[in-house]
PDB file of C-alpha atoms and ligand atoms in Angstrom:
ATOM      1  CA  MET A   1      10.118 -47.530  13.297  1.00  0.00           C
ATOM      2  CA  LYS A   2       6.018 -48.395  13.862  1.00  0.00           C
ATOM      3  CA  LYS A   3       5.363 -49.844  16.886  1.00  0.00           C
ATOM      4  CA  THR A   4       3.666 -53.182  16.835  1.00  0.00           C
ATOM      5  CA  ILE A   5       2.593 -55.906  19.540  1.00  0.00           C
ATOM      6  CA  LEU A   6       6.236 -56.965  19.332  1.00  0.00           C
ATOM      7  CA  THR A   7       7.388 -54.094  20.179  1.00  0.00           C
ATOM      8  CA  LEU A   8       4.974 -53.688  23.361  1.00  0.00           C
ATOM      9  CA  GLN A   9       5.409 -57.185  24.409  1.00  0.00           C
ATOM     10  CA  ALA A  10       9.016 -56.544  23.951  1.00  0.00           C
ATOM     11  CA  GLN A  11       9.009 -53.650  26.678  1.00  0.00           C
ATOM     12  CA  LYS A  12       6.774 -55.947  28.870  1.00  0.00           C
ATOM     13  CA  ASP A  13       9.773 -58.562  28.981  1.00  0.00           C
ATOM     14  CA  LYS A  14      12.189 -55.961  29.279  1.00  0.00           C
ATOM     15  CA  ASN A  15      10.647 -54.013  32.756  1.00  0.00           C
ATOM     16  CA  GLU A  16      10.759 -50.955  30.457  1.00  0.00           C
ATOM     17  CA  LYS A  17       7.161 -48.948  31.251  1.00  0.00           C
ATOM     18  CA  ILE A  18       4.304 -48.791  28.422  1.00  0.00           C
ATOM     19  CA  THR A  19       2.632 -45.126  27.835  1.00  0.00           C
ATOM     20  CA  MET A  20      -0.585 -44.596  26.201  1.00  0.00           C
ATOM     21  CA  ILE A  21      -2.639 -41.472  26.398  1.00  0.00           C
ATOM     22  CA  THR A  22      -5.950 -40.642  24.439  1.00  0.00           C
ATOM     23  CA  ALA A  23      -6.447 -38.981  21.333  1.00  0.00           C
ATOM     24  CA  TYR A  24      -9.314 -37.752  18.850  1.00  0.00           C
ATOM     25  CA  GLU A  25      -7.799 -35.969  16.747  1.00  0.00           C
ATOM     26  CA  TYR A  26      -5.209 -35.484  14.390  1.00  0.00           C
ATOM     27  CA  SER A  27      -2.394 -32.433  15.909  1.00  0.00           C
ATOM     28  CA  ALA A  28      -2.965 -33.996  19.044  1.00  0.00           C
ATOM     29  CA  ALA A  29      -2.039 -37.471  17.739  1.00  0.00           C
ATOM     30  CA  LYS A  30       0.683 -35.693  16.065  1.00  0.00           C
ATOM     31  CA  LEU A  31       2.256 -34.565  18.873  1.00  0.00           C
ATOM     32  CA  LEU A  32       2.172 -37.396  20.775  1.00  0.00           C
ATOM     33  CA  ASP A  33       3.772 -39.969  18.309  1.00  0.00           C
ATOM     34  CA  GLN A  34       6.714 -36.937  17.996  1.00  0.00           C
ATOM     35  CA  LEU A  35       7.013 -36.958  21.690  1.00  0.00           C
ATOM     36  CA  GLY A  36       7.586 -40.914  21.640  1.00  0.00           C
ATOM     37  CA  VAL A  37       4.311 -42.121  23.611  1.00  0.00           C
ATOM     38  CA  ASP A  38       4.282 -45.729  22.595  1.00  0.00           C
ATOM     39  CA  MET A  39       0.231 -46.272  22.042  1.00  0.00           C
ATOM     40  CA  ILE A  40      -2.864 -43.992  21.456  1.00  0.00           C
ATOM     41  CA  LEU A  41      -6.006 -44.990  22.376  1.00  0.00           C
ATOM     42  CA  VAL A  42      -9.041 -43.369  20.243  1.00  0.00           C
ATOM     43  CA  GLY A  43     -10.757 -44.391  23.417  1.00  0.00           C
ATOM     44  CA  ASP A  44     -14.856 -43.900  23.335  1.00  0.00           C
ATOM     45  CA  SER A  45     -14.241 -41.427  26.070  1.00  0.00           C
ATOM     46  CA  LEU A  46     -14.656 -39.624  23.048  1.00  0.00           C
ATOM     47  CA  GLY A  47     -18.406 -39.297  23.928  1.00  0.00           C
ATOM     48  CA  MET A  48     -17.943 -37.634  27.237  1.00  0.00           C
ATOM     49  CA  VAL A  49     -14.979 -35.225  26.842  1.00  0.00           C
ATOM     50  CA  VAL A  50     -15.277 -33.839  22.913  1.00  0.00           C
ATOM     51  CA  LEU A  51     -18.894 -34.783  22.534  1.00  0.00           C
ATOM     52  CA  GLY A  52     -20.491 -33.624  25.724  1.00  0.00           C
ATOM     53  CA  TYR A  53     -22.432 -36.824  26.105  1.00  0.00           C
ATOM     54  CA  GLU A  54     -23.227 -37.887  30.108  1.00  0.00           C
ATOM     55  CA  ASP A  55     -21.563 -41.191  29.157  1.00  0.00           C
ATOM     56  CA  THR A  56     -20.087 -43.140  26.773  1.00  0.00           C
ATOM     57  CA  LEU A  57     -22.803 -45.573  25.601  1.00  0.00           C
ATOM     58  CA  SER A  58     -23.830 -42.845  22.847  1.00  0.00           C
ATOM     59  CA  VAL A  59     -20.952 -43.379  20.792  1.00  0.00           C
ATOM     60  CA  SER A  60     -21.372 -44.896  17.246  1.00  0.00           C
ATOM     61  CA  MET A  61     -19.141 -46.515  15.142  1.00  0.00           C
ATOM     62  CA  LYS A  62     -19.377 -43.813  12.625  1.00  0.00           C
ATOM     63  CA  ASP A  63     -17.500 -41.528  15.703  1.00  0.00           C
ATOM     64  CA  MET A  64     -14.902 -44.190  16.124  1.00  0.00           C
ATOM     65  CA  ILE A  65     -13.944 -44.024  12.305  1.00  0.00           C
ATOM     66  CA  HIS A  66     -14.070 -40.384  11.957  1.00  0.00           C
ATOM     67  CA  HIS A  67     -11.838 -39.976  15.217  1.00  0.00           C
ATOM     68  CA  SER A  68      -9.672 -42.683  14.765  1.00  0.00           C
ATOM     69  CA  LYS A  69      -8.987 -41.883  10.912  1.00  0.00           C
ATOM     70  CA  ALA A  70      -7.983 -38.398  12.158  1.00  0.00           C
ATOM     71  CA  VAL A  71      -5.629 -39.736  14.906  1.00  0.00           C
ATOM     72  CA  ALA A  72      -4.261 -41.916  11.803  1.00  0.00           C
ATOM     73  CA  ARG A  73      -3.283 -39.460   9.939  1.00  0.00           C
ATOM     74  CA  GLY A  74      -1.275 -38.028  12.631  1.00  0.00           C
ATOM     75  CA  VAL A  75       0.669 -41.149  13.489  1.00  0.00           C
ATOM     76  CA  LYS A  76       3.748 -42.540  12.428  1.00  0.00           C
ATOM     77  CA  GLU A  77       5.046 -44.739  15.319  1.00  0.00           C
ATOM     78  CA  ALA A  78       2.995 -45.155  18.089  1.00  0.00           C
ATOM     79  CA  PHE A  79       0.533 -48.479  18.186  1.00  0.00           C
ATOM     80  CA  ILE A  80      -3.138 -46.892  17.502  1.00  0.00           C
ATOM     81  CA  VAL A  81      -6.024 -48.839  19.644  1.00  0.00           C
ATOM     82  CA  ALA A  82      -9.584 -47.968  19.118  1.00  0.00           C
ATOM     83  CA  ASP A  83     -12.654 -48.485  20.826  1.00  0.00           C
ATOM     84  CA  LEU A  84     -15.617 -50.776  20.116  1.00  0.00           C
ATOM     85  CA  PRO A  85     -18.125 -48.323  21.589  1.00  0.00           C
ATOM     86  CA  PHE A  86     -21.653 -49.933  23.136  1.00  0.00           C
ATOM     87  CA  MET A  87     -23.285 -52.142  21.339  1.00  0.00           C
ATOM     88  CA  SER A  88     -20.802 -52.694  18.400  1.00  0.00           C
ATOM     89  CA  TYR A  89     -19.886 -55.830  19.643  1.00  0.00           C
ATOM     90  CA  GLN A  90     -22.067 -57.152  22.634  1.00  0.00           C
ATOM     91  CA  ALA A  91     -25.029 -58.557  20.573  1.00  0.00           C
ATOM     92  CA  SER A  92     -22.646 -61.062  18.676  1.00  0.00           C
ATOM     93  CA  ILE A  93     -19.463 -62.317  17.930  1.00  0.00           C
ATOM     94  CA  LYS A  94     -20.129 -61.609  14.403  1.00  0.00           C
ATOM     95  CA  GLU A  95     -20.800 -57.950  15.021  1.00  0.00           C
ATOM     96  CA  ALA A  96     -17.628 -57.745  16.828  1.00  0.00           C
ATOM     97  CA  VAL A  97     -15.238 -59.032  14.287  1.00  0.00           C
ATOM     98  CA  LYS A  98     -17.034 -57.088  11.451  1.00  0.00           C
ATOM     99  CA  ASN A  99     -16.858 -54.018  13.292  1.00  0.00           C
ATOM    100  CA  SER A 100     -13.652 -54.395  14.451  1.00  0.00           C
ATOM    101  CA  ALA A 101     -11.927 -55.025  10.824  1.00  0.00           C
ATOM    102  CA  LYS A 102     -13.994 -51.697  10.201  1.00  0.00           C
ATOM    103  CA  LEU A 103     -11.882 -49.763  13.011  1.00  0.00           C
ATOM    104  CA  LEU A 104      -8.807 -51.362  11.261  1.00  0.00           C
ATOM    105  CA  LYS A 105      -9.803 -51.082   7.485  1.00  0.00           C
ATOM    106  CA  LYS A 106     -11.705 -47.302   7.749  1.00  0.00           C
ATOM    107  CA  GLY A 107     -10.153 -46.189  11.279  1.00  0.00           C
ATOM    108  CA  ARG A 108      -6.632 -47.472  10.385  1.00  0.00           C
ATOM    109  CA  ALA A 109      -6.399 -48.505  13.661  1.00  0.00           C
ATOM    110  CA  ASN A 110      -4.130 -51.473  14.861  1.00  0.00           C
ATOM    111  CA  ALA A 111      -6.086 -53.136  17.553  1.00  0.00           C
ATOM    112  CA  VAL A 112      -9.041 -52.683  19.037  1.00  0.00           C
ATOM    113  CA  LYS A 113      -9.930 -52.542  22.644  1.00  0.00           C
ATOM    114  CA  LEU A 114     -13.648 -53.818  24.060  1.00  0.00           C
ATOM    115  CA  GLU A 115     -15.120 -53.935  27.780  1.00  0.00           C
ATOM    116  CA  GLY A 116     -16.225 -57.068  29.414  1.00  0.00           C
ATOM    117  CA  GLY A 117     -15.432 -60.345  31.523  1.00  0.00           C
ATOM    118  CA  SER A 118     -16.179 -63.918  30.723  1.00  0.00           C
ATOM    119  CA  THR A 119     -18.825 -63.424  28.971  1.00  0.00           C
ATOM    120  CA  TYR A 120     -16.515 -61.583  26.029  1.00  0.00           C
ATOM    121  CA  LEU A 121     -14.498 -64.160  25.728  1.00  0.00           C
ATOM    122  CA  PRO A 122     -15.232 -65.565  22.583  1.00  0.00           C
ATOM    123  CA  HIS A 123     -15.571 -62.266  20.887  1.00  0.00           C
ATOM    124  CA  ILE A 124     -11.918 -62.007  21.743  1.00  0.00           C
ATOM    125  CA  LYS A 125     -11.218 -65.267  20.302  1.00  0.00           C
ATOM    126  CA  ALA A 126     -13.145 -64.477  17.210  1.00  0.00           C
ATOM    127  CA  ILE A 127     -11.427 -60.702  16.698  1.00  0.00           C
ATOM    128  CA  SER A 128      -7.903 -61.953  17.355  1.00  0.00           C
ATOM    129  CA  GLU A 129      -8.474 -65.054  14.988  1.00  0.00           C
ATOM    130  CA  ALA A 130      -9.343 -62.607  12.349  1.00  0.00           C
ATOM    131  CA  GLY A 131      -5.851 -61.357  12.439  1.00  0.00           C
ATOM    132  CA  ILE A 132      -7.106 -58.018  14.561  1.00  0.00           C
ATOM    133  CA  PRO A 133      -4.855 -57.426  17.720  1.00  0.00           C
ATOM    134  CA  VAL A 134      -7.558 -57.222  20.582  1.00  0.00           C
ATOM    135  CA  MET A 135      -7.147 -55.679  24.056  1.00  0.00           C
ATOM    136  CA  SER A 136      -9.196 -56.528  27.231  1.00  0.00           C
ATOM    137  CA  HIS A 137     -10.807 -53.670  29.177  1.00  0.00           C
ATOM    138  CA  LEU A 138     -11.341 -55.333  32.786  1.00  0.00           C
ATOM    139  CA  GLY A 139     -12.610 -53.365  36.247  1.00  0.00           C
ATOM    140  CA  LEU A 140     -14.537 -50.129  35.943  1.00  0.00           C
ATOM    141  CA  THR A 141     -16.040 -50.723  32.488  1.00  0.00           C
ATOM    142  CA  PRO A 142     -17.937 -47.944  31.703  1.00  0.00           C
ATOM    143  CA  GLN A 143     -20.098 -48.988  29.015  1.00  0.00           C
ATOM    144  CA  PHE A 144     -21.431 -51.011  31.648  1.00  0.00           C
ATOM    145  CA  VAL A 145     -22.073 -48.161  34.216  1.00  0.00           C
ATOM    146  CA  ASN A 146     -26.189 -49.056  34.655  1.00  0.00           C
ATOM    147  CA  VAL A 147     -24.959 -52.594  35.696  1.00  0.00           C
ATOM    148  CA  LEU A 148     -22.063 -51.082  37.635  1.00  0.00           C
ATOM    149  CA  GLY A 149     -24.518 -48.887  39.258  1.00  0.00           C
ATOM    150  CA  GLY A 150     -21.957 -46.276  38.823  1.00  0.00           C
ATOM    151  CA  TYR A 151     -18.368 -45.126  38.368  1.00  0.00           C
ATOM    152  CA  LYS A 152     -16.899 -46.931  41.091  1.00  0.00           C
ATOM    153  CA  LEU A 153     -13.735 -48.789  42.397  1.00  0.00           C
ATOM    154  CA  GLN A 154     -13.837 -52.763  41.318  1.00  0.00           C
ATOM    155  CA  GLY A 155     -12.526 -56.019  42.188  1.00  0.00           C
ATOM    156  CA  ASN A 156     -12.508 -55.155  45.756  1.00  0.00           C
ATOM    157  CA  ASP A 157     -14.008 -57.829  47.445  1.00  0.00           C
ATOM    158  CA  GLU A 158     -12.849 -61.790  47.298  1.00  0.00           C
ATOM    159  CA  PHE A 159     -15.211 -62.941  44.638  1.00  0.00           C
ATOM    160  CA  LYS A 160     -14.918 -59.999  42.295  1.00  0.00           C
ATOM    161  CA  ALA A 161     -10.888 -60.114  42.850  1.00  0.00           C
ATOM    162  CA  GLU A 162     -10.919 -63.783  41.905  1.00  0.00           C
ATOM    163  CA  GLN A 163     -13.265 -63.160  39.020  1.00  0.00           C
ATOM    164  CA  MET A 164     -10.895 -60.374  37.546  1.00  0.00           C
ATOM    165  CA  ILE A 165      -7.582 -62.438  37.519  1.00  0.00           C
ATOM    166  CA  GLN A 166      -9.680 -65.007  35.993  1.00  0.00           C
ATOM    167  CA  ASP A 167     -10.968 -62.904  33.767  1.00  0.00           C
ATOM    168  CA  ALA A 168      -7.696 -61.655  32.851  1.00  0.00           C
ATOM    169  CA  LYS A 169      -6.035 -64.819  32.258  1.00  0.00           C
ATOM    170  CA  ASN A 170      -8.543 -66.108  30.248  1.00  0.00           C
ATOM    171  CA  ALA A 171      -8.574 -63.127  27.925  1.00  0.00           C
ATOM    172  CA  GLN A 172      -4.547 -63.781  27.320  1.00  0.00           C
ATOM    173  CA  GLU A 173      -5.680 -67.589  26.928  1.00  0.00           C
ATOM    174  CA  VAL A 174      -7.871 -66.826  24.321  1.00  0.00           C
ATOM    175  CA  GLY A 175      -5.221 -64.547  22.284  1.00  0.00           C
ATOM    176  CA  ALA A 176      -5.618 -60.559  23.392  1.00  0.00           C
ATOM    177  CA  PHE A 177      -2.271 -59.134  23.636  1.00  0.00           C
ATOM    178  CA  ALA A 178      -2.648 -56.905  26.191  1.00  0.00           C
ATOM    179  CA  VAL A 179      -5.241 -56.195  29.323  1.00  0.00           C
ATOM    180  CA  LEU A 180      -5.891 -52.385  30.473  1.00  0.00           C
ATOM    181  CA  LEU A 181      -7.406 -52.311  33.980  1.00  0.00           C
ATOM    182  CA  GLU A 182      -9.497 -49.431  35.008  1.00  0.00           C
ATOM    183  CA  CYS A 183     -10.130 -48.479  39.097  1.00  0.00           C
ATOM    184  CA  VAL A 184      -8.692 -51.582  40.680  1.00  0.00           C
ATOM    185  CA  PRO A 185      -6.883 -51.667  43.865  1.00  0.00           C
ATOM    186  CA  TRP A 186      -3.101 -51.521  43.350  1.00  0.00           C
ATOM    187  CA  GLN A 187      -2.476 -54.667  44.876  1.00  0.00           C
ATOM    188  CA  LEU A 188      -5.029 -56.572  42.256  1.00  0.00           C
ATOM    189  CA  THR A 189      -2.971 -54.942  39.162  1.00  0.00           C
ATOM    190  CA  GLN A 190      -0.318 -56.349  40.524  1.00  0.00           C
ATOM    191  CA  LYS A 191      -1.219 -59.728  40.954  1.00  0.00           C
ATOM    192  CA  ILE A 192      -3.015 -59.872  37.770  1.00  0.00           C
ATOM    193  CA  THR A 193       0.603 -58.259  36.087  1.00  0.00           C
ATOM    194  CA  GLU A 194       2.609 -60.651  37.590  1.00  0.00           C
ATOM    195  CA  LYS A 195       0.112 -63.696  36.452  1.00  0.00           C
ATOM    196  CA  LEU A 196      -0.258 -62.104  33.012  1.00  0.00           C
ATOM    197  CA  THR A 197       2.787 -62.529  30.342  1.00  0.00           C
ATOM    198  CA  ILE A 198       1.218 -59.906  27.975  1.00  0.00           C
ATOM    199  CA  PRO A 199       1.155 -56.616  29.162  1.00  0.00           C
ATOM    200  CA  VAL A 200      -1.411 -54.939  31.530  1.00  0.00           C
ATOM    201  CA  ILE A 201      -1.797 -51.669  30.901  1.00  0.00           C
ATOM    202  CA  GLY A 202      -3.635 -49.553  33.895  1.00  0.00           C
ATOM    203  CA  ILE A 203      -5.869 -46.243  34.954  1.00  0.00           C
ATOM    204  CA  GLY A 204      -6.256 -45.714  38.370  1.00  0.00           C
ATOM    205  CA  ALA A 205      -4.809 -49.224  39.048  1.00  0.00           C
ATOM    206  CA  GLY A 206      -1.424 -48.183  40.756  1.00  0.00           C
ATOM    207  CA  LYS A 207       2.026 -48.518  39.529  1.00  0.00           C
ATOM    208  CA  PHE A 208       2.355 -51.526  39.631  1.00  0.00           C
ATOM    209  CA  CYS A 209       1.690 -52.455  36.005  1.00  0.00           C
ATOM    210  CA  ASP A 210       3.296 -52.655  32.703  1.00  0.00           C
ATOM    211  CA  GLY A 211       2.463 -49.330  31.892  1.00  0.00           C
ATOM    212  CA  GLN A 212      -0.312 -46.383  32.477  1.00  0.00           C
ATOM    213  CA  VAL A 213      -2.886 -44.821  30.260  1.00  0.00           C
ATOM    214  CA  LEU A 214      -4.759 -40.936  30.851  1.00  0.00           C
ATOM    215  CA  VAL A 215      -7.009 -39.396  28.793  1.00  0.00           C
ATOM    216  CA  TRP A 216      -6.059 -36.440  27.088  1.00  0.00           C
ATOM    217  CA  HIS A 217      -8.066 -33.736  28.532  1.00  0.00           C
ATOM    218  CA  ASP A 218      -7.124 -35.038  32.083  1.00  0.00           C
ATOM    219  CA  ILE A 219      -3.358 -34.903  31.612  1.00  0.00           C
ATOM    220  CA  LEU A 220      -4.217 -30.789  30.709  1.00  0.00           C
ATOM    221  CA  GLY A 221      -6.536 -30.236  33.161  1.00  0.00           C
ATOM    222  CA  PHE A 222      -9.431 -29.943  31.614  1.00  0.00           C
ATOM    223  CA  ASN A 223     -11.370 -31.781  34.202  1.00  0.00           C
ATOM    224  CA  LEU A 224     -14.872 -29.355  33.668  1.00  0.00           C
ATOM    225  CA  ASP A 225     -17.226 -31.692  34.881  1.00  0.00           C
ATOM    226  CA  PHE A 226     -15.287 -33.930  37.100  1.00  0.00           C
ATOM    227  CA  LYS A 227     -12.110 -35.039  38.322  1.00  0.00           C
ATOM    228  CA  PRO A 228     -11.242 -39.004  39.393  1.00  0.00           C
ATOM    229  CA  LYS A 229      -9.135 -39.636  42.219  1.00  0.00           C
ATOM    230  CA  PHE A 230      -6.551 -41.484  39.717  1.00  0.00           C
ATOM    231  CA  VAL A 231      -6.362 -38.106  37.662  1.00  0.00           C
ATOM    232  CA  LYS A 232      -3.125 -35.964  37.656  1.00  0.00           C
ATOM    233  CA  ASN A 233      -3.110 -32.653  36.087  1.00  0.00           C
ATOM    234  CA  PHE A 234       0.294 -32.281  34.530  1.00  0.00           C
ATOM    235  CA  SER A 235      -0.407 -29.332  32.974  1.00  0.00           C
ATOM    236  CA  ASP A 236      -2.970 -26.661  33.308  1.00  0.00           C
ATOM    237  CA  ILE A 237      -4.113 -25.785  30.036  1.00  0.00           C
ATOM    238  CA  SER A 238      -6.908 -23.026  31.428  1.00  0.00           C
ATOM    239  CA  GLU A 239      -3.235 -21.376  32.077  1.00  0.00           C
ATOM    240  CA  GLY A 240      -2.569 -20.553  28.759  1.00  0.00           C
ATOM    241  CA  LEU A 241      -5.978 -19.477  27.791  1.00  0.00           C
ATOM    242  CA  LYS A 242      -6.397 -17.171  30.658  1.00  0.00           C
ATOM    243  CA  ALA A 243      -2.985 -15.186  29.679  1.00  0.00           C
ATOM    244  CA  PHE A 244      -4.336 -15.277  25.665  1.00  0.00           C
ATOM    245  CA  ILE A 245      -7.747 -13.560  26.963  1.00  0.00           C
ATOM    246  CA  GLN A 246      -5.812 -11.457  29.550  1.00  0.00           C
ATOM    247  CA  GLU A 247      -3.232 -10.137  26.499  1.00  0.00           C
ATOM    248  CA  VAL A 248      -5.764  -9.275  23.876  1.00  0.00           C
ATOM    249  CA  LYS A 249      -7.796  -7.635  27.150  1.00  0.00           C
ATOM    250  CA  GLU A 250      -5.130  -5.307  27.779  1.00  0.00           C
ATOM    251  CA  GLY A 251      -3.451  -5.115  24.396  1.00  0.00           C
ATOM    252  CA  SER A 252      -0.001  -6.905  24.590  1.00  0.00           C
ATOM    253  CA  PHE A 253      -1.188  -9.549  22.124  1.00  0.00           C
ATOM    254  CA  PRO A 254      -0.512  -9.280  19.119  1.00  0.00           C
ATOM    255  CA  ASP A 255       2.730  -7.544  19.438  1.00  0.00           C
ATOM    256  CA  LYS A 256       5.448  -6.563  16.464  1.00  0.00           C
ATOM    257  CA  ALA A 257       6.861  -9.899  16.620  1.00  0.00           C
ATOM    258  CA  HIS A 258       3.862 -11.672  15.748  1.00  0.00           C
ATOM    259  CA  SER A 259       2.274  -9.025  13.465  1.00  0.00           C
ATOM    260  CA  PHE A 260       3.021  -8.892  10.037  1.00  0.00           C
ATOM    261  CA  ASN A 261       4.813  -5.635   8.860  1.00  0.00           C
ATOM    262  CA  ALA A 262       4.507  -3.572   5.637  1.00  0.00           C
ATOM    263  CA  SER A 263       7.024  -2.086   3.651  1.00  0.00           C
ATOM    264  CA  LYS A 264       7.598   1.609   3.236  1.00  0.00           C
ATOM    265  CA  GLU A 265       7.010   1.568  -0.548  1.00  0.00           C
ATOM    266  CA  LEU A 266       3.974   0.438  -0.352  1.00  0.00           C
ATOM    267  CA  LEU A 267       2.819   2.710   2.682  1.00  0.00           C
ATOM    268  CA  ASN A 268       3.618   5.793   0.571  1.00  0.00           C
ATOM    269  CA  LYS A 269       1.538   4.396  -2.069  1.00  0.00           C
ATOM    270  CA  LEU A 270      -1.729   4.139   0.134  1.00  0.00           C
ATOM    271  CA  TYR A 271      -1.153   7.550   1.683  1.00  0.00           C
TER     272      TYR A 271
HETATM  273  O1  KIV B 301     -12.407 -44.488  26.168  1.00  0.00           O
HETATM  274  C1  KIV B 301     -11.320 -44.524  27.390  1.00  0.00           C
HETATM  275  O2  KIV B 301     -10.775 -43.221  26.839  1.00  0.00           O
HETATM  276  C2  KIV B 301     -10.870 -45.113  28.040  1.00  0.00           C
HETATM  277  C3  KIV B 301      -9.718 -45.378  29.043  1.00  0.00           C
HETATM  278  C4  KIV B 301     -10.546 -44.833  30.447  1.00  0.00           C
HETATM  279  C5  KIV B 301      -8.981 -46.289  29.429  1.00  0.00           C
HETATM  280  O3  KIV B 301     -11.197 -46.644  27.646  1.00  0.00           O
END
């Protein structure tokens, strides 16, 4: 059955953890869907982990639609959230609604996510009122890296922690279906999760929230440039790749089980 915002809300209400993993293409999305992940995030992290940019700022609506469409083709049940990329919503509420609609109409996502606190409440309200489920991303918001001064822990002083609690409550108030908290102390996550009736998904935010998200590449140990403290490699893709290189070099791959056999008749005709 296709998951919806109601499924996710029911999971929060039943205290059943929500899983979310990023995907940027068909095969990965299909595998995640078959494995039963609740939500797939077509994150603008795509700019860094797939396209090799140094930050997420260069990601365009065209990139997001292209990758969201590929993900959607692989998914039957998981709920797909696509990121609104940098400058697709910041400039105006109208742009925010128009670009959110494009992610649903062309990208076939089920919801959008946008980064930012109180300034973006009117945007969340308008997107949600337009019939588009919207997730609010608070804490470390990578599109704002230049004003944050780097990829740092957020909400670690009283003023900023209070502000984050208020932003999360307000996001819920104006219609967000969920809040994502990135890189915040676990105690703050716990407080926000207790205060909100909508699901709170964390990344680098500790375990006291309704669900967890990680980037596909980080789960599989692709951390080529940088590995944040909160990332756990659940599997090591390098091991499989090293084995392929070694087996080809030593001649043990491909073996008979992975090769095609010609019939005797064909061989007799050839010699
Ligand atoms: O773009 C992304 O992958 C994200 C996650 C880090 C939450 O926003």
